[in-house]
Structures are given as structure tokens and as C-alpha cells.
PDB file of C-alpha atoms in Angstrom:
ATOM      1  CA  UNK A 576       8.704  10.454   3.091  1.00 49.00           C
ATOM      2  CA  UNK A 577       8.634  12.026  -0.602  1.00 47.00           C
ATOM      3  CA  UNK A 578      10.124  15.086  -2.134  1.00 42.00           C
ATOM      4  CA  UNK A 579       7.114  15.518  -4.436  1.00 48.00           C
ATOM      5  CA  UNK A 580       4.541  18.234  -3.487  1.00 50.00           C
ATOM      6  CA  UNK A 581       1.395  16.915  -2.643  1.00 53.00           C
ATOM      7  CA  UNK A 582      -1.751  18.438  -1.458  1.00 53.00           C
ATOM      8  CA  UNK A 583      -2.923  18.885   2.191  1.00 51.00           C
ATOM      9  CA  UNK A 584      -5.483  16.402   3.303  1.00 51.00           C
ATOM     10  CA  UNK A 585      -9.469  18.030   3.472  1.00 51.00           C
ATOM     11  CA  UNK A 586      -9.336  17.291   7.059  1.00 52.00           C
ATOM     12  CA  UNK A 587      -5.898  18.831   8.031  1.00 53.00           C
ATOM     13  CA  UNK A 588      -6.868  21.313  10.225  1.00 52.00           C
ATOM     14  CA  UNK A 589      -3.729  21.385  12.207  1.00 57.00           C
ATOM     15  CA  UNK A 590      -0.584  21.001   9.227  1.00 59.00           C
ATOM     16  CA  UNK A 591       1.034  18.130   9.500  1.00 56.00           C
ATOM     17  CA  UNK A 592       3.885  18.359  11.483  1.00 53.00           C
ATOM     18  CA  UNK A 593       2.893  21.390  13.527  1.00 57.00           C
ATOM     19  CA  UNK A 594       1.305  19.064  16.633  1.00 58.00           C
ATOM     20  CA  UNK A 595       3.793  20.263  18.874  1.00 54.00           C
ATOM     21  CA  UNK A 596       3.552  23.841  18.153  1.00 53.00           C
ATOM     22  CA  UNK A 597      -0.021  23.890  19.350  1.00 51.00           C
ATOM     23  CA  UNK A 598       0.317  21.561  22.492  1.00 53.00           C
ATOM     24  CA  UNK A 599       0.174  23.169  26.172  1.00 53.00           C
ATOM     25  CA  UNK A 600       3.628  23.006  27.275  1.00 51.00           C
ATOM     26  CA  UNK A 601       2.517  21.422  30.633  1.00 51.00           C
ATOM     27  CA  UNK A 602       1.319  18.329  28.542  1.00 50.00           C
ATOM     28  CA  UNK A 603       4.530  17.452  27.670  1.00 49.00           C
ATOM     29  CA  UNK A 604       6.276  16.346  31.376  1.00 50.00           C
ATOM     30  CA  UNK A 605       3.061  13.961  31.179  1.00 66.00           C
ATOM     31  CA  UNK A 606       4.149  10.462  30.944  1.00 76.00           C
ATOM     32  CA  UNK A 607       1.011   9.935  28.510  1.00 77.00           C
ATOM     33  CA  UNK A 608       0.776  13.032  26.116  1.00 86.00           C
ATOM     34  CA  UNK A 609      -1.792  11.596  24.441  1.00 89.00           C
ATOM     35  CA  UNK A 610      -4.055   9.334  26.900  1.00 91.00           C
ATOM     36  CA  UNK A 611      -7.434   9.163  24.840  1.00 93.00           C
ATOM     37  CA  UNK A 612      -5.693   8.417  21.636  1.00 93.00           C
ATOM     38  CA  UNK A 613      -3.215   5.674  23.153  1.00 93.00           C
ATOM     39  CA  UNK A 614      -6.396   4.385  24.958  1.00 95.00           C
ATOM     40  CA  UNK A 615      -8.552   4.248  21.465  1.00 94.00           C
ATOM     41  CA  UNK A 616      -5.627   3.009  19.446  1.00 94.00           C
ATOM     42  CA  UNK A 617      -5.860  -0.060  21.705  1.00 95.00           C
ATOM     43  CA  UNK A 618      -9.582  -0.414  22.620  1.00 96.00           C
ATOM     44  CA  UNK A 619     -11.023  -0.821  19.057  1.00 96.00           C
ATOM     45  CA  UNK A 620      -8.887  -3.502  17.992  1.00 95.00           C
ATOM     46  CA  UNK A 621      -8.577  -5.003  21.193  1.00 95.00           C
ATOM     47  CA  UNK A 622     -12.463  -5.048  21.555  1.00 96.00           C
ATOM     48  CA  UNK A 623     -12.774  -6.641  17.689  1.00 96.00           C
ATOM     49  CA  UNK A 624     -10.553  -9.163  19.319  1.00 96.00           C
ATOM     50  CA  UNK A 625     -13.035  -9.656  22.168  1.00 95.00           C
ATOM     51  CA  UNK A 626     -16.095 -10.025  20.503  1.00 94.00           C
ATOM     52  CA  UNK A 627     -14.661 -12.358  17.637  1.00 94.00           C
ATOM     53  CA  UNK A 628     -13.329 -14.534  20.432  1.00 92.00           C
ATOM     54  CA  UNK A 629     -16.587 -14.100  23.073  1.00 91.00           C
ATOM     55  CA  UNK A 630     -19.609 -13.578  20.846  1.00 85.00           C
ATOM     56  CA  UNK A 631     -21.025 -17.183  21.011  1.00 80.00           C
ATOM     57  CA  UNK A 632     -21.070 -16.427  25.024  1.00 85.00           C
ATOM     58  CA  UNK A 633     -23.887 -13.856  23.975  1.00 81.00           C
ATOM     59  CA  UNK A 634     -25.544 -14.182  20.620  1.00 79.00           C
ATOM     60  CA  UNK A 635     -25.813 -17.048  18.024  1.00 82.00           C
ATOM     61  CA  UNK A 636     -26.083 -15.476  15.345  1.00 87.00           C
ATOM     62  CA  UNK A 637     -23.494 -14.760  13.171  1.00 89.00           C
ATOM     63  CA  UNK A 638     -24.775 -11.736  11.215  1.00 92.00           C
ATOM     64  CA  UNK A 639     -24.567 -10.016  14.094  1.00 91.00           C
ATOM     65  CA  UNK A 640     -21.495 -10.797  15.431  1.00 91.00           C
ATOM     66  CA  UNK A 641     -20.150 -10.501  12.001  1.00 94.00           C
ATOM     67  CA  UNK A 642     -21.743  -6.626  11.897  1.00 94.00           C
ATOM     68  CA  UNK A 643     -19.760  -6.104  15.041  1.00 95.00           C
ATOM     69  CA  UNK A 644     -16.459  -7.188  14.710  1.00 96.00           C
ATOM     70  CA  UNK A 645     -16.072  -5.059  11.247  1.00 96.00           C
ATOM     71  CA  UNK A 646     -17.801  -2.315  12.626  1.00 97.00           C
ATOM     72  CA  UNK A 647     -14.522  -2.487  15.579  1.00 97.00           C
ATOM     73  CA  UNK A 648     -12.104  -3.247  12.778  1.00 97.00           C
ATOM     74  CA  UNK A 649     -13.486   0.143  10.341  1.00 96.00           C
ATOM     75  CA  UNK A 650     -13.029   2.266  13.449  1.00 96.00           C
ATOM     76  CA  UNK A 651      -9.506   0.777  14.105  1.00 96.00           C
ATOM     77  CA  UNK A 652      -8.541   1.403  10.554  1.00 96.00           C
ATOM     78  CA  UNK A 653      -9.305   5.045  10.456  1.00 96.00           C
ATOM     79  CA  UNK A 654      -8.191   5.877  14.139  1.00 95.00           C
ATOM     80  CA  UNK A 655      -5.082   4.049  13.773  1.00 95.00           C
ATOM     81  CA  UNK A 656      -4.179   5.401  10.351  1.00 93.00           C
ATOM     82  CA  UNK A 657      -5.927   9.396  10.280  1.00 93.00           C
ATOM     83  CA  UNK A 658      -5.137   9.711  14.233  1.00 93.00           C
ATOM     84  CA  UNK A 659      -3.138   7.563  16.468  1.00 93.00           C
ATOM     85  CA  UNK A 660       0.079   6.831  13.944  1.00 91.00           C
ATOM     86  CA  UNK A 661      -0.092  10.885  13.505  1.00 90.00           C
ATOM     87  CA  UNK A 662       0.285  11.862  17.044  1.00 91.00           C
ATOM     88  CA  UNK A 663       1.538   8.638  18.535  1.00 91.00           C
ATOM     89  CA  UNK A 664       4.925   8.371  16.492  1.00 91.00           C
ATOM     90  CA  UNK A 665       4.561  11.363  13.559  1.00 89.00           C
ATOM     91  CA  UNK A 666       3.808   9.314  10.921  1.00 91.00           C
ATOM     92  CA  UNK A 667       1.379   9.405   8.069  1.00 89.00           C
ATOM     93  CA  UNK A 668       0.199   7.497   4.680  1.00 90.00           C
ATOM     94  CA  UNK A 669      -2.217   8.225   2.475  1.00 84.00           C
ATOM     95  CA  UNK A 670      -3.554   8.402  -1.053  1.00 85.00           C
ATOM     96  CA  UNK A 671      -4.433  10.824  -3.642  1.00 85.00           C
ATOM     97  CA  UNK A 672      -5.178  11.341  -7.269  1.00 86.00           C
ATOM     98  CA  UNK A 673      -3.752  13.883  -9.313  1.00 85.00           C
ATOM     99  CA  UNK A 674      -5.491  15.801 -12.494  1.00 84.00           C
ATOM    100  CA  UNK A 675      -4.727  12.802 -14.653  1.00 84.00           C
ATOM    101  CA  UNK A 676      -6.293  10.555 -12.319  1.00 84.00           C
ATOM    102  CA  UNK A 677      -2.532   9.075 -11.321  1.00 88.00           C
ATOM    103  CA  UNK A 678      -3.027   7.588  -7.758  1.00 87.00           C
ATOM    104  CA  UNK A 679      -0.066   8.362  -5.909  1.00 86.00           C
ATOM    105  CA  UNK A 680       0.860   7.080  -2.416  1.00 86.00           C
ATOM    106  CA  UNK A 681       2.218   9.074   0.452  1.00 87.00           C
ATOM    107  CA  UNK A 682       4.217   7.968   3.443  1.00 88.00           C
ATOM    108  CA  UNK A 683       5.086  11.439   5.469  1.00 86.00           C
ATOM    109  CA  UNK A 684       7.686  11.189   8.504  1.00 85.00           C
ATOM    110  CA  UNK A 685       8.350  13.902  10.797  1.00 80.00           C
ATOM    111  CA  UNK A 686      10.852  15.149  13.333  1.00 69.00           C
ATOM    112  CA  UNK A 687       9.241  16.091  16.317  1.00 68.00           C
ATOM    113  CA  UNK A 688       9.058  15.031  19.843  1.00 78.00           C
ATOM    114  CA  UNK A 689       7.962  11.178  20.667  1.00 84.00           C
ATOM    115  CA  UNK A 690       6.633   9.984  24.048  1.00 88.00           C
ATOM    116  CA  UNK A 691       8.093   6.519  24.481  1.00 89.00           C
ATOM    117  CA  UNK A 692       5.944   5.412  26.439  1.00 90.00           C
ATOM    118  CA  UNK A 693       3.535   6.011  24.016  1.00 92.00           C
ATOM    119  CA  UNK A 694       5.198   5.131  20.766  1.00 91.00           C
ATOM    120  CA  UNK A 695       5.839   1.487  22.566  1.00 92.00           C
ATOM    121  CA  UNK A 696       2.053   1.180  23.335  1.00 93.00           C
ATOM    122  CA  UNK A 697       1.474   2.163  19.573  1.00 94.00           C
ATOM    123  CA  UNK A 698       4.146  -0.386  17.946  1.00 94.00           C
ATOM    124  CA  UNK A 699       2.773  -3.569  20.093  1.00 94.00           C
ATOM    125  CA  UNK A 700      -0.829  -2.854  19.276  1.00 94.00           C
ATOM    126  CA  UNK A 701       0.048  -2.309  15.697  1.00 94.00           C
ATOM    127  CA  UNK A 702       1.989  -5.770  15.561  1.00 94.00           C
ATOM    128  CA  UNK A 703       0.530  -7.822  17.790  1.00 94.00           C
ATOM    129  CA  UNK A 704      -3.003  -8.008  16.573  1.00 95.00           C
ATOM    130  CA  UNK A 705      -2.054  -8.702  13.130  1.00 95.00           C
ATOM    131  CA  UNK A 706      -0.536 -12.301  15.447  1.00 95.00           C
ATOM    132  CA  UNK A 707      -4.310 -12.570  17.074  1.00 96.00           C
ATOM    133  CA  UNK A 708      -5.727 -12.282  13.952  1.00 95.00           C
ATOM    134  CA  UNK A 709      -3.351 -14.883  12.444  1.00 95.00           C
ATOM    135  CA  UNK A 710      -3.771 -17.613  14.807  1.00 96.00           C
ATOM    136  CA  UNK A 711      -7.623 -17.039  14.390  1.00 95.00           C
ATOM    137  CA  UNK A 712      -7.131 -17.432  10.671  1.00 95.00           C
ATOM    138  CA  UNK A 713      -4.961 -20.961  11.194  1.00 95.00           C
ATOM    139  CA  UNK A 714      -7.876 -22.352  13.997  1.00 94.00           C
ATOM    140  CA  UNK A 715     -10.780 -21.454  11.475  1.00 92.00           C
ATOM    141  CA  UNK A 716      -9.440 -23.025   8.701  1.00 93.00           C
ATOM    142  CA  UNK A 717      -7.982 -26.392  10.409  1.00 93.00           C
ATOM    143  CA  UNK A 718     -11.794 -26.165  12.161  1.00 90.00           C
ATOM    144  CA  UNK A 719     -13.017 -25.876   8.451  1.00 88.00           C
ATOM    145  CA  UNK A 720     -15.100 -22.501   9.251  1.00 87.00           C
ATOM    146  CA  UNK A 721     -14.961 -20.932   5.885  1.00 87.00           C
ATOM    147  CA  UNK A 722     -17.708 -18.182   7.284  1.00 89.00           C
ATOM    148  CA  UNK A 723     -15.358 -16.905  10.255  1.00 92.00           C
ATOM    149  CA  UNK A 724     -12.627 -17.375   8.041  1.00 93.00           C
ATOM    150  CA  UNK A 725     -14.130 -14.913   5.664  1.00 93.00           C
ATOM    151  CA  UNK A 726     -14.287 -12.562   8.949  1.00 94.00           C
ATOM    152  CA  UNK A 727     -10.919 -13.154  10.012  1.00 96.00           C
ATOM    153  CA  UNK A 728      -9.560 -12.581   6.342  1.00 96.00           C
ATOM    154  CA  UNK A 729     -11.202  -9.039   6.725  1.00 96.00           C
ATOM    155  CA  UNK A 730      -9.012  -8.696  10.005  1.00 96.00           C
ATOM    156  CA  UNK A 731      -5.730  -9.569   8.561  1.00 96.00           C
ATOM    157  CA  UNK A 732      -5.881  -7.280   5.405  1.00 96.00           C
ATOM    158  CA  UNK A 733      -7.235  -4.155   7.388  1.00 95.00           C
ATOM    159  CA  UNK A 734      -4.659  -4.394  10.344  1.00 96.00           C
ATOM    160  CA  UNK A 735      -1.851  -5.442   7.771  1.00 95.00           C
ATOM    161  CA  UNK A 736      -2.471  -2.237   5.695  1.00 94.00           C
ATOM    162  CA  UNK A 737      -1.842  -0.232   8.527  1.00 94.00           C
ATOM    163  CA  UNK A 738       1.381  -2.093   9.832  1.00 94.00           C
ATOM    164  CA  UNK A 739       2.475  -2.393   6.293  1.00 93.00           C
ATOM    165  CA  UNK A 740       2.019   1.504   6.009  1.00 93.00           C
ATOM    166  CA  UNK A 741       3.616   2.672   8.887  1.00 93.00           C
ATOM    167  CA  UNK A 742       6.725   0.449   8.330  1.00 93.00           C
ATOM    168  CA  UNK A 743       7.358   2.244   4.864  1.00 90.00           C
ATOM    169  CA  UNK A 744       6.670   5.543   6.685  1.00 88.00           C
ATOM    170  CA  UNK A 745       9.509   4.713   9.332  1.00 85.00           C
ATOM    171  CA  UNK A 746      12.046   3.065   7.075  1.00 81.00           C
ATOM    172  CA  UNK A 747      11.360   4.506   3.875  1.00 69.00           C
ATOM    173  CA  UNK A 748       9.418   4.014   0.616  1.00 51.00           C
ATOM    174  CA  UNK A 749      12.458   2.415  -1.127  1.00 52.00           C
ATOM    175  CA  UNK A 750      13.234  -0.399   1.233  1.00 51.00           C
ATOM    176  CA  UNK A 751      11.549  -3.475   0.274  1.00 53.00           C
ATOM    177  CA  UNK A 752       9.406  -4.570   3.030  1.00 51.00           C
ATOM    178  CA  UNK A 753      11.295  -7.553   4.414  1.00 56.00           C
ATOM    179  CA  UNK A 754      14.449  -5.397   4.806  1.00 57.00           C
ATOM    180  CA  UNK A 755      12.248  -2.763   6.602  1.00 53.00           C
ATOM    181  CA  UNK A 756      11.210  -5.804   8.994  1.00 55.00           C
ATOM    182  CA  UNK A 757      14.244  -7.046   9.662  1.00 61.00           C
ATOM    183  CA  UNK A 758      15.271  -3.805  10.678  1.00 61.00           C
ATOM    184  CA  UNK A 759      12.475  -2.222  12.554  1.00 59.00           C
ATOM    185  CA  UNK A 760      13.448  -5.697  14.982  1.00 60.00           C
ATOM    186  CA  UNK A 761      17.062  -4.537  15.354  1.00 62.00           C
ATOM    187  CA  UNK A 762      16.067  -1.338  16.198  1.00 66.00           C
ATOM    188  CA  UNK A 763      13.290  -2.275  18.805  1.00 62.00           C
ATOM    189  CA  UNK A 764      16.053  -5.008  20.360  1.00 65.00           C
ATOM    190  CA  UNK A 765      18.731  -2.585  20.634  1.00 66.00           C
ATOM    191  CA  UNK A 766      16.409  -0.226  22.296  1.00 66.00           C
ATOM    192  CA  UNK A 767      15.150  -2.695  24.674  1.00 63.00           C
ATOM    193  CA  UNK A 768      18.531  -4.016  25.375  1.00 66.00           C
ATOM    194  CA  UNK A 769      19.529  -0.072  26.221  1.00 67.00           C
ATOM    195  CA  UNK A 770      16.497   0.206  28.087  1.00 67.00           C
ATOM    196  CA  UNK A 771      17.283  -2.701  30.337  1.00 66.00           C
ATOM    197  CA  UNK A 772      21.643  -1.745  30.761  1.00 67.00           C
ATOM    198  CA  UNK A 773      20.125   2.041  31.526  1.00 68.00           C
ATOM    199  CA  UNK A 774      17.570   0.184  34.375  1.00 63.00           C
ATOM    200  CA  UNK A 775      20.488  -2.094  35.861  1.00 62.00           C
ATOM    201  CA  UNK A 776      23.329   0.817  36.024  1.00 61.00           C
ATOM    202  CA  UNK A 777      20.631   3.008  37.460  1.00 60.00           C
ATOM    203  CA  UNK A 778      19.002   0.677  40.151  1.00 58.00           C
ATOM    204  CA  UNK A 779      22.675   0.322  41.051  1.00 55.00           C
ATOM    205  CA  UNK A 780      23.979   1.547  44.412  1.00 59.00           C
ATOM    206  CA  UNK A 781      27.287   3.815  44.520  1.00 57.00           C
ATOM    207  CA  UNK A 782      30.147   2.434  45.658  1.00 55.00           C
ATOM    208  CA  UNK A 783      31.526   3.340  48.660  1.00 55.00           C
ATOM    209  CA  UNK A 784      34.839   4.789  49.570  1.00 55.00           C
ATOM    210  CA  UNK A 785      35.762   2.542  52.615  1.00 51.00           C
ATOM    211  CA  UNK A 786      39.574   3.474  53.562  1.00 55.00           C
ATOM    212  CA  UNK A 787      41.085   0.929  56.112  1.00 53.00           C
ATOM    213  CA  UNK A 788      41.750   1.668  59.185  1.00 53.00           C
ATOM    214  CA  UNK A 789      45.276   1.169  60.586  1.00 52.00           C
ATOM    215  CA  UNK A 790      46.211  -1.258  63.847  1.00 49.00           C
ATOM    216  CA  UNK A 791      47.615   0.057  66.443  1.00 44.00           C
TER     217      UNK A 791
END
């Protein structure tokens, strides 16, 4: 979100914003719009995950498991931030320089259609992993593993860019972060809570209009 004018990315090919206007309408009674990006927006960060917690099962060597896990972790950064946040929910941060080498930071929201199913799937990944990666950090350093915690300190600051990114783009650049937190909960509470009332009055039977019969 920012009035200033900034330039279009290299790599915008389709404007952002203008997603919809070039999907098949027949996508959108889908209950997955977007099934390969919800699928990698999940799988690369779910499979750094895996092999941080399962590579002694298969190698002991920790250069290569090392190699691996970032290698996950790079392509969850830039699917989750260039890809998934874009078509998943509409939003999009980024960074440029201007002509007197200013860097300037951009958090872009738009106002477009949002599959909930999908935008669910994309909030969870985005804030559970940053917990995985936490709890990892907390075992290696009680377990006094400075070289995994090295690793796991790599995890934490590339998935907490993107949360940290996405949350200004939802709530606004001039919200300090905790505020934007504590919010963004409200919001997904009072949607569950709807969810679940909506559920309940809808699994429901009608009543019935019994009259009573007279005795003779």
C-alpha cells in the first residue's frame, strides 16, 4: 500500500492486479484456483522442514544436509514472496532503488477476488513454520548445537521476512508490527468463529410446522 509511483517489477508480465482479468472464467467455481501454487507454497518449506528434521536417517554429513535445507528455504523465499502471496491473497512487497540510490520499500494490496480456501492454506503455512523453525532454534541451543543453530537461524530470518512482509501488506505500512499482530488474530478468530455459527445454522434441520390435532 503506497501512494508514491513506483516502477513495475522486470518480471511483471501480467500488471499487478490484473490476475483476474486474464483467468478462464471456469477456474473460478474451482474450490482450488490455484492448485500448483497452493501445493508449492507448502511443499518447499514443508520439505526444508523434513530434511532438517530426517537428514541423519540418510546422510551424516552435515554439508550436505546443510546445502539442502537452504537450497528448500531460497526456493520458499522467492515462491512465497514473487508468486504464492501474489495470487494466493493479492499481496506484494518488494524493493527498489531510485536515481539517487534511495532504497524504498513497497507493500502493494489489491482488491480482487480471494479463494478462501486458499488464502487459509497460505496464512497457516506462512505462520506456522516460522513456530517449526522456532522450536528447532530452542532444542539446538539447549542441545548446545551451535552448527544447526547457525542453520536454523537462516530459517527463522528468511520465513520471518516473508510473514513480516505480508502482515504490513495486509494491515498497512503505518501500523507498527505488534498492532498488525494483534489484529490479523482478531480478524482470523472472528472469521473462524463465523465460519463455525454459518456451519451449525446450516447443518441445522428446519423446523417443522406440527399443528395438533383435536380429540374427538
Amino acid at each position: 500500500m503506497t501512494s508514491a509511483t513506483v516502477p513495475l517489477l522486470d518480471d511483471d508480465t501480467i500488471p499487478f492486479g490484473e490476475e483476474d482479468e486474464m483467468r478462464d472464467p471456469g477456474v473460478a467455481a474451482k474450490k482450488y484456483t490455484h492448485p500448483y501454487v497452493t501445493f508449492f507454497h507448502l511443499f518447499f518449506r514443508g520439505a526444508a522442514i523434513a530434511i532438517y528434521m530426517f537428514c541423519g536417517w540418510f546422510s551424516e554429513s552435515f554439508i550436505t544436509s546443510f546445502v539442502f535445507v537452504v537450497l528448500f528455504l531460497s526456493a520458499d523465499f522467492w515462491t512465497v514472496k514473487n508468486i504464492s502471496g501474489r495470487l494466493l491473497v493479492g499481496l506484494r512487497w518488494w524493493n527498489y532503488v531510485d536515481d539517487d540510490g534511495k532504497s524504498h520499500w513497497v507493500f502493494e494490496s489489491k482488491n480482487s477476488r480471494i479463494n478462501k480456501h486458499e488464502q487459509r492454506i497460505f496464512w497457516l503455512g506462512l505462520i506456522l513454520c516460522p513456530v517449526f523453525w522456532s522450536l528447532f532454534f530452542l532444542v539446538a541451543l539447549f542441545s548446545l548445537k551451535f552448527k544447526w543453530l547457525l542453520l536454523v537461524m537462516i530459517a527463522i530470518a528468511l520465513n520471518a521476512a516473508n510473514l513480516y512482509g505480508y502482515i504490513k501488506c495486509s494491515y498497512g505500512t503505518g501500523k507498527d508490527l505488534n498492532s498488525a499482530a494483534t489484529d490479523f488474530v482478531k480478524t482470523q478468530l472472528f472469521k473462524n468463529a463465523v465460519d463455525m455459527m454459518t456451519k451449525q445454522s446450516a447443518a441445522a434441520p428446519p423446523p417443522t410446522n406440527v399443528r395438533p390435532t383435536g380429540v374427538v
